[in-house]
XYZ file of C-alpha atoms in Angstrom:
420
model
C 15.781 159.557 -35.821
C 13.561 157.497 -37.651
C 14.367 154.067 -39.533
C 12.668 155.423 -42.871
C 14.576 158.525 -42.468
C 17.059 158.098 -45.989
C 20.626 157.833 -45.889
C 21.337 160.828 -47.026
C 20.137 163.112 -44.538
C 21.850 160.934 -41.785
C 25.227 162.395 -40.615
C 27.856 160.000 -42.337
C 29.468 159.595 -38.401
C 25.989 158.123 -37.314
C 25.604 155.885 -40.920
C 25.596 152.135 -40.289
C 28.635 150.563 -41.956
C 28.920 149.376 -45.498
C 28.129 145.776 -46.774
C 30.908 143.687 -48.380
C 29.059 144.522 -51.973
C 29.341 148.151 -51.455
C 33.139 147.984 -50.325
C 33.532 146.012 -53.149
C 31.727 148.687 -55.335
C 34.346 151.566 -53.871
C 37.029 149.253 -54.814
C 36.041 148.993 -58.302
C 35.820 152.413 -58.048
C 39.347 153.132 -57.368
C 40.270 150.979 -60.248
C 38.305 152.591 -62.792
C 38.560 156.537 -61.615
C 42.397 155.988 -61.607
C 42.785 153.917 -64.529
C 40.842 156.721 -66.305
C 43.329 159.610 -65.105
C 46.407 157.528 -65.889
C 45.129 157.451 -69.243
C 44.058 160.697 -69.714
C 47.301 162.198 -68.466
C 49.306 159.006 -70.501
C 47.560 160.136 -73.471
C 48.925 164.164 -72.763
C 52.546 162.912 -72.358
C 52.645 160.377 -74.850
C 50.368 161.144 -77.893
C 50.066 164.999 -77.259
C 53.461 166.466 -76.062
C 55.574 165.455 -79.113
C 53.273 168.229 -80.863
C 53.793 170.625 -78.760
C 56.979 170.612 -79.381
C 57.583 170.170 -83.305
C 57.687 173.960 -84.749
C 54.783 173.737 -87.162
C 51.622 175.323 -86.659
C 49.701 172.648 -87.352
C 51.118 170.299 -85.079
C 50.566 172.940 -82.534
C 46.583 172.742 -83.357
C 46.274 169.629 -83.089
C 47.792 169.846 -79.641
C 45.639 172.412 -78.499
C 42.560 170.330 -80.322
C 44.103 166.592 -78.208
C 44.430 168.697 -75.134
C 40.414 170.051 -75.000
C 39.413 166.523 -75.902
C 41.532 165.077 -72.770
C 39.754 167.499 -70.474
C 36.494 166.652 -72.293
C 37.006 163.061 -71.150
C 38.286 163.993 -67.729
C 34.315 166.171 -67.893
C 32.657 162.650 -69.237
C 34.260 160.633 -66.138
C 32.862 162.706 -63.967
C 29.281 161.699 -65.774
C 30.011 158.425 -66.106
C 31.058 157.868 -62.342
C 28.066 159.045 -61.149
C 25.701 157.205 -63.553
C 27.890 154.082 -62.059
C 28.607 154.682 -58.614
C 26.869 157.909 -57.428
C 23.271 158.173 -59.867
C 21.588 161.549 -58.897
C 19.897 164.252 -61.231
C 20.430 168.122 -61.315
C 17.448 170.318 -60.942
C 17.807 173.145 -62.446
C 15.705 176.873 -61.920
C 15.947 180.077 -63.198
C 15.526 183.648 -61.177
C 12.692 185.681 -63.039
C 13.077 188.787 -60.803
C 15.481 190.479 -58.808
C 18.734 190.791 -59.881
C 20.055 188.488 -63.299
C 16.764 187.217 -63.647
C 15.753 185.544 -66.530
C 12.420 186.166 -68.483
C 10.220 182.892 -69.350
C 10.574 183.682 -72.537
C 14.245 182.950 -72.249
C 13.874 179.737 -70.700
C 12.046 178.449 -72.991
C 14.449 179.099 -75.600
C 17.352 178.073 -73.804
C 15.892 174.779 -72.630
C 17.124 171.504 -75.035
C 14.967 169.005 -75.262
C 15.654 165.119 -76.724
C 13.634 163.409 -79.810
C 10.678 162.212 -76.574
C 10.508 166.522 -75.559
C 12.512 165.687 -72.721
C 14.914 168.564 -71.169
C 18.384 167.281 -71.654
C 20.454 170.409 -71.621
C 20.574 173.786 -71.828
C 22.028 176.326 -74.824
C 23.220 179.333 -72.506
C 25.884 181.647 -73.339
C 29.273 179.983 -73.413
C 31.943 182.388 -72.583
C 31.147 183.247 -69.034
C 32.649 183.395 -64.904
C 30.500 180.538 -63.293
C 29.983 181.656 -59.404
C 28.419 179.379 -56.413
C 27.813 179.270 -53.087
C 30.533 176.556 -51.321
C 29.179 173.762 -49.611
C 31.400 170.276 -49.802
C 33.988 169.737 -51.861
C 31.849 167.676 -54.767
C 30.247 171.444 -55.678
C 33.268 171.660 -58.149
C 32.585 167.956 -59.457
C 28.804 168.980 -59.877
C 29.558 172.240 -61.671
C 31.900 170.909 -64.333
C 28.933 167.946 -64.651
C 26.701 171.050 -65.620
C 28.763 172.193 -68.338
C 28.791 169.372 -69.818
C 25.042 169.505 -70.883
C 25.074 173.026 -72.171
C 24.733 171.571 -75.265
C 26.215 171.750 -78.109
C 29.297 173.295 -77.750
C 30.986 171.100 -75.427
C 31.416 173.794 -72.676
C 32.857 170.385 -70.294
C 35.939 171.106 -72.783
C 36.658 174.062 -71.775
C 36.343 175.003 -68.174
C 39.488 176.758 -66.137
C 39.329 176.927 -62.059
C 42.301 178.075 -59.729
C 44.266 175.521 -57.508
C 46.905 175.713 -54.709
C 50.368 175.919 -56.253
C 51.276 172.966 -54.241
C 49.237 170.703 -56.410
C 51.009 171.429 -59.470
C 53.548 168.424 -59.407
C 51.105 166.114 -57.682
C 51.939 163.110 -59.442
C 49.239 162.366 -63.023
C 46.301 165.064 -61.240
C 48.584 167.420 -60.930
C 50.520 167.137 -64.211
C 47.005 166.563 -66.081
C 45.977 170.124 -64.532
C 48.882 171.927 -65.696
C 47.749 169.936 -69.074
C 44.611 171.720 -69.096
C 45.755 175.176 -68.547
C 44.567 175.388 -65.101
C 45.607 178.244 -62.699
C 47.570 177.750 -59.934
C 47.968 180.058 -57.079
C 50.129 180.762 -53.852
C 47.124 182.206 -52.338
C 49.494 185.308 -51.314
C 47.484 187.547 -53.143
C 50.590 190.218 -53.554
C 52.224 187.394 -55.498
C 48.731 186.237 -57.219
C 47.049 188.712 -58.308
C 49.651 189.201 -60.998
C 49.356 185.451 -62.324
C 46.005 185.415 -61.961
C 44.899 188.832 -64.239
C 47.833 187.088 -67.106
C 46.620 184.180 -67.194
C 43.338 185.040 -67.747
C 43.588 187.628 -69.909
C 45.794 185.039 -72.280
C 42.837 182.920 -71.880
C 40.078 185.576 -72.627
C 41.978 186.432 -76.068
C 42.471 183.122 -77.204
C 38.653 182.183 -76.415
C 37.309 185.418 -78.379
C 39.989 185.184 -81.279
C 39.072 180.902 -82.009
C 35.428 181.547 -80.860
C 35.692 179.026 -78.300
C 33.751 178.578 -75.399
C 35.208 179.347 -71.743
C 34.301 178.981 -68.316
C 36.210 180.087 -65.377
C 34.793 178.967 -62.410
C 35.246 180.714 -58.760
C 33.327 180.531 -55.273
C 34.125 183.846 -53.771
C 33.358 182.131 -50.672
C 36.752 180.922 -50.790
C 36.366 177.859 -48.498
C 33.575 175.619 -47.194
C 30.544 176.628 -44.899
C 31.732 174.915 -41.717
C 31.539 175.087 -37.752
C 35.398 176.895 -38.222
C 34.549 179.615 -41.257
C 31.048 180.375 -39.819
C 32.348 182.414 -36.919
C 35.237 183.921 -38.699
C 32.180 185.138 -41.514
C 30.503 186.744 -38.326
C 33.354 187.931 -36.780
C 34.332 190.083 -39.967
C 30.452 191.231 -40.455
C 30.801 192.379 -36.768
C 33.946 193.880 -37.812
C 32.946 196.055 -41.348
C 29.489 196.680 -39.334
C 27.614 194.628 -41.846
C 24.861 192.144 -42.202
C 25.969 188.010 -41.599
C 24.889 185.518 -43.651
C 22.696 182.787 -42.476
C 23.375 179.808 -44.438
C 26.383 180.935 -46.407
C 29.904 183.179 -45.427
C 30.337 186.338 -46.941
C 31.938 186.776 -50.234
C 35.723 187.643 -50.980
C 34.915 190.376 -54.194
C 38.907 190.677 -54.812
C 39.956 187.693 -56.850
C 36.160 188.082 -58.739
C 36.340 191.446 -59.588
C 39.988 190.790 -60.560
C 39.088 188.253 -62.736
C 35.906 190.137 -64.474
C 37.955 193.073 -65.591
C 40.798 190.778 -66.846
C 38.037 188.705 -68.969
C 35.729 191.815 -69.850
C 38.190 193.672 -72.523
C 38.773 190.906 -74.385
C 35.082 189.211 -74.557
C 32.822 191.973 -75.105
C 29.754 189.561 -74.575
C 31.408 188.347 -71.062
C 28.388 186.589 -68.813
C 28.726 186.004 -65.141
C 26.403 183.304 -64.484
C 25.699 183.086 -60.900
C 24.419 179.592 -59.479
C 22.684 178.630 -56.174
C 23.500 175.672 -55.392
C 21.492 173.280 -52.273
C 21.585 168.973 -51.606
C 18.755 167.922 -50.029
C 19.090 165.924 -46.347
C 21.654 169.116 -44.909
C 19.532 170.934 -42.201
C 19.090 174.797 -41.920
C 22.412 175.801 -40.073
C 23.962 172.585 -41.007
C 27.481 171.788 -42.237
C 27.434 170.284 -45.726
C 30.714 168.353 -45.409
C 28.980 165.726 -42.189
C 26.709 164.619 -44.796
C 28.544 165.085 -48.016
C 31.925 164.204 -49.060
C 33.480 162.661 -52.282
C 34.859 159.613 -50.286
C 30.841 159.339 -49.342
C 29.783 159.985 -52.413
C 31.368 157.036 -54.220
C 32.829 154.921 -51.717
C 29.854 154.441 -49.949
C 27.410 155.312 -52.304
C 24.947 157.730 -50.545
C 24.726 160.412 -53.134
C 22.155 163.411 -52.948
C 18.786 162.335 -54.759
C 19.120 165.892 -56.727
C 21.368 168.936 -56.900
C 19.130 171.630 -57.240
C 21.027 174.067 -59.011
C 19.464 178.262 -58.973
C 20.994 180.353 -62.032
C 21.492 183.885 -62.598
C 23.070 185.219 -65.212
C 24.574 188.822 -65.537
C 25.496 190.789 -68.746
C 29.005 191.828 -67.355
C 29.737 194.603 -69.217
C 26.509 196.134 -68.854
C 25.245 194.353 -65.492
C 27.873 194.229 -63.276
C 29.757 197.212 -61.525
C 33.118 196.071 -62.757
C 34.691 199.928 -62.931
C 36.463 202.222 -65.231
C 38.190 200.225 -67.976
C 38.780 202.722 -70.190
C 42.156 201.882 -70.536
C 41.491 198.361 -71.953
C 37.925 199.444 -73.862
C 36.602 202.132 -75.841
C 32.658 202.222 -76.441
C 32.357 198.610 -75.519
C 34.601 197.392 -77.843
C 38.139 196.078 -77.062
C 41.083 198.455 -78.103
C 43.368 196.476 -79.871
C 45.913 198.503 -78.699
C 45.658 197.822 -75.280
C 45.095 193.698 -76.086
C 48.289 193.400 -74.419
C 47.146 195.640 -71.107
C 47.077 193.095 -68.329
C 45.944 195.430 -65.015
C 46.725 194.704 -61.460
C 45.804 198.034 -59.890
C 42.147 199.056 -59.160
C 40.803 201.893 -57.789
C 39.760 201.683 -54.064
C 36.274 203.536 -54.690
C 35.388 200.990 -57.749
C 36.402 198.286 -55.973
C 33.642 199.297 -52.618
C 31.475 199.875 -55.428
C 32.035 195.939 -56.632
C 31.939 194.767 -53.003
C 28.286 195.938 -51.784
C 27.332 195.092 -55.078
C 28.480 191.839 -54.640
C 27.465 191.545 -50.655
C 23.944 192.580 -52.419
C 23.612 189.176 -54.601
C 25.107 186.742 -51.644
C 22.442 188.246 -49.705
C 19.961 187.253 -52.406
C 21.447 183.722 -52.464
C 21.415 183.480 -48.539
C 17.358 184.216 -48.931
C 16.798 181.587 -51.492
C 18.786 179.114 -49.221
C 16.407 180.065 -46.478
C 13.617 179.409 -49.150
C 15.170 176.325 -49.936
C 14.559 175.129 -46.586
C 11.177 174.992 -46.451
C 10.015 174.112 -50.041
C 13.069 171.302 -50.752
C 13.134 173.272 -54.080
C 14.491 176.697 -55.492
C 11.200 176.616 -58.289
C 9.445 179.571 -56.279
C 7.047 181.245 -59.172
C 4.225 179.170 -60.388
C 4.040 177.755 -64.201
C 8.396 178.258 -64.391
C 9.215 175.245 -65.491
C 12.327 173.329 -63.823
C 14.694 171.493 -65.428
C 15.638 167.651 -64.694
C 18.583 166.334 -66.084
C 19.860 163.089 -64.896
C 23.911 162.588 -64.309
C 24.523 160.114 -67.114
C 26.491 160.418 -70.344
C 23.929 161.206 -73.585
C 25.331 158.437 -75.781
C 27.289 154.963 -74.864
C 30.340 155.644 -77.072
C 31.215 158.319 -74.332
C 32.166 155.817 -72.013
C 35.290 155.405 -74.184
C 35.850 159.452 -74.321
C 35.990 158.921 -70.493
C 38.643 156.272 -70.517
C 41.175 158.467 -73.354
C 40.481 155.413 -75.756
C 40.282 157.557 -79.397
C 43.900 158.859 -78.784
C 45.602 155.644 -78.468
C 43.324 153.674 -81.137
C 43.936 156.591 -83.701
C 47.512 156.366 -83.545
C 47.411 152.753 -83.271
C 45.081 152.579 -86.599
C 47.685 155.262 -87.983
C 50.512 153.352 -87.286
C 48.942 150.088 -89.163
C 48.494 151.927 -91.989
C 51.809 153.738 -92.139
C 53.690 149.854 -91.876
C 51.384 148.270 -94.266
């Protein structure tokens, strides 16, 4: 291996050890990550709860309103510990053929640019399924980073992902998780499947009847690419008598498709946005997690100099073989009878239909990791621009959103006022 060769793409078992500064630099870490969550969760039991609880509608708003800003500032200390410990960049492309490509006219429009005519986010649809490949186990971190530049609607408030029941009562993360309306799961799916089409079909309606933004995010993968879940990939391709993937496992279509025909009756303009997502320094065939993990990440620093990040987006009622859900729509519009419909049954032919239609676009993302390979960079068609966006918050006063200050100071300035 060669000295110059950059941290990076050095196994993290074969990195030399850190310097007092950068243990130092973890340390401070620590501090500031937890002291964040305490006060983010603090602020849900102590300034938010006592809403919830009075009978009036309006104290039931603004609990809704506290709660979305609590998991916005969980989204902005994600930012803000990567612009401190971890600075990197996303890189951002767009497929213009194939399937869910996008035209160039579209990028162009949905490209934000600053007062200089710098990119600096991106106005996509907002109520959509975010899919990815699964690498380490930042990809979640990097994702909810992403929403938080699809500007202006503050997507970062509103994203929902599915965690093992057994985190629920984890002590602050936990109990901040339930906070945010998060889905937990047994991962039995007999028992799941149930929870998981009611929850988010309670989440689809409220989204479409405030016109909020959502994203659920899911990697059909289901775990990490790894020298266990590789074979076990194969050994099922072997299995169904299908094609392997290369650089990625095979997708899981159940919990996806389960989830799209939950969300699709109640937001007629559902998108699935699909995302590719590579870190430069893993080699073809390599494991993601021996050069990639949160603890070296921000512990020791060594973050990836870009996540290039591939999107495809998918017009779900139209684009994506989701099935018969004529029982829960008429003409493409929901039935307001059926609002209420929450289905946990589907059709064995619809769902093999869903499946190769599904094994279809993995296979697409398996070639562009190939691709990826040899260019260091998803931005395959000539004059398609790509988008850079570096990890850091857009304005200073953030840094207090991260830390849960304007809850505390507002009652605290309310307060004053009440006793004077």
């Amino acid at each position: 291996m060669s000295p110059d060769t950059a941290l990076y793409a050095i196994p993290i078992n074969e990195r030399p050890p850190n310097s007092w500064f950068r243990t130092f630099q973890a340390f401070l870490f620590c501090i500031l990550f937890n002291l964040a969550c305490i006060m983010i969760n603090g602020s849900q039991f102590v300034f938010l709860l006592p809403f919830r609880i009075l009978p009036f509608r309006w104290s039931r708003k603004l609990y809704y309103a506290g709660i979305r800003y609590t998991k916005g500032a969980f989204g902005s200390l994600q930012i803000l510990m990567c612009q401190w410990f971890a600075p990197t960049k996303l890189v951002i492309t767009f497929e213009t053929q194939g399937m869910g490509r996008f035209t160039r006219e579209e990028i162009d429009r949905y490209i934000i640019k600053d007062a200089d005519g710098n990119p600096a986010g991106l106005d996509l649809p907002t109520k959509f399924v975010l899919i990815a490949n699964h690498q380490v186990y930042a990809d979640w971190w990097y994702a909810w980073c992403f929403t938080y530049f699809m500007s202006p609607q503050y997507v970062h408030r509103y994203v929902y992902i599915t965690l093992k029941k057994s985190l629920r009562w984890v002590p602050i993360v936990g109990w901040g998780m339930q906070f945010f309306k998060f889905i937990f799961l047994a991962r039995s799916w007999a028992s799941d499947r149930q929870q998981l089409a009611t929850d988010l079909a309670s989440l689809g309606r409220e989204a479409e009847r405030e016109g909020k933004p959502l994203c659920f995010m899911l990697y059909p993968e289901g775990t990490l690419v790894s020298k266990d879940t590789r074979p076990k990939s194969k050994k099922y391709a072997d299995k169904m008598g299908i094609a392997d993937m290369k650089h990625i496992l095979l997708p899981r279509s159940t919990g996806l498709l389960y989830s799209l025909r939950s969300l699709a009756p109640r937001i007629p303009d559902l998108r699935l946005l699909d995302m590719t997502v590579a870190y430069p320094g893993i080699p073809p065939l390599g494991y993601g997690q021996n050069y990639y993990t949160l603890r070296s990440l921000f512990f020791d620093g060594v973050a990836p100099p870009a996540i290039h990040m591939h999107l495809r987006m998918f017009d779900v009622p139209h684009g994506v073989p989701i099935g018969n859900l004529a029982g829960t729509m008429k003409a493409g519009t929901p039935d307001p009878k059926a609002k209420h419909i929450v289905e946990v049954d589907i059709p064995s032919d619809e769902k093999d239909v869903f499946d190769v239609w599904l094994r279809k676009l993995w296979q697409e993302k398996d070639e562009s990791m190939a691709k990826f390979f040899e260019r260091t960079s998803f931005n395959f068609d000539e004059g398609v621009p790509s988008v850079e966006i570096p990890l850091r918050l857009r304005r200073k006063w953030e840094i207090l959103d991260a830390f849960c200050f304007f809850w505390p100071a507002s009652v605290a300035y309310l307060w004053g006022r009440l006793r004077g």
